[in-house]
Short mmCIF file of C-alpha atoms in Angstrom, two decimals:
data_model
loop_
_atom_site.label_atom_id
_atom_site.label_comp_id
_atom_site.label_asym_id
_atom_site.label_seq_id
_atom_site.Cartn_x
_atom_site.Cartn_y
_atom_site.Cartn_z
CA MET A 1 -28.93 164.88 -1.87
CA LYS A 2 -29.57 168.28 -0.29
CA LYS A 3 -29.30 170.17 -3.39
CA LYS A 4 -31.67 168.03 -5.91
CA ASN A 5 -34.10 168.23 -2.92
CA ARG A 6 -34.08 172.26 -3.04
CA ASN A 7 -34.16 171.84 -6.67
CA PHE A 8 -36.83 170.09 -6.68
CA ILE A 9 -39.07 172.24 -4.51
CA ALA A 10 -37.92 175.63 -5.91
CA LYS A 11 -38.84 173.67 -9.27
CA ASP A 12 -42.49 172.97 -7.99
CA LEU A 13 -42.85 176.47 -5.70
CA PHE A 14 -41.33 178.15 -9.56
CA SER A 15 -44.12 176.01 -11.70
CA LEU A 16 -47.01 177.02 -9.30
CA LYS A 17 -46.20 180.82 -9.39
CA TYR A 18 -45.00 180.51 -12.63
CA LYS A 19 -48.04 179.22 -14.31
CA LYS A 20 -49.78 181.62 -11.94
CA ARG A 21 -47.90 184.87 -12.72
CA VAL A 22 -46.94 184.51 -15.98
CA VAL A 23 -50.67 184.88 -16.68
CA ARG A 24 -50.85 187.79 -14.55
CA ALA A 25 -47.21 189.27 -16.26
CA LYS A 26 -48.33 188.78 -20.24
CA LYS A 27 -49.77 192.02 -19.05
CA GLY A 28 -46.94 194.02 -16.90
CA LYS A 29 -43.94 192.15 -17.43
CA GLY A 30 -42.16 194.92 -15.86
CA SER A 31 -43.77 193.90 -12.62
CA PHE A 32 -42.89 190.32 -13.09
CA LYS A 33 -39.15 190.93 -13.37
CA ARG A 34 -38.97 193.01 -10.65
CA LYS A 35 -40.80 191.27 -7.87
CA LYS A 36 -37.92 188.20 -9.29
CA GLY A 37 -35.25 190.56 -9.11
#
């Protein structure tokens, strides 16, 4: 249950941050990869 909960939160956060960052990262993919790494 703990693993599923963590995945759910991570997915929600990823979706929100991903959508916002993807639009901004479209111009600078290097910055996006650097922040994730």
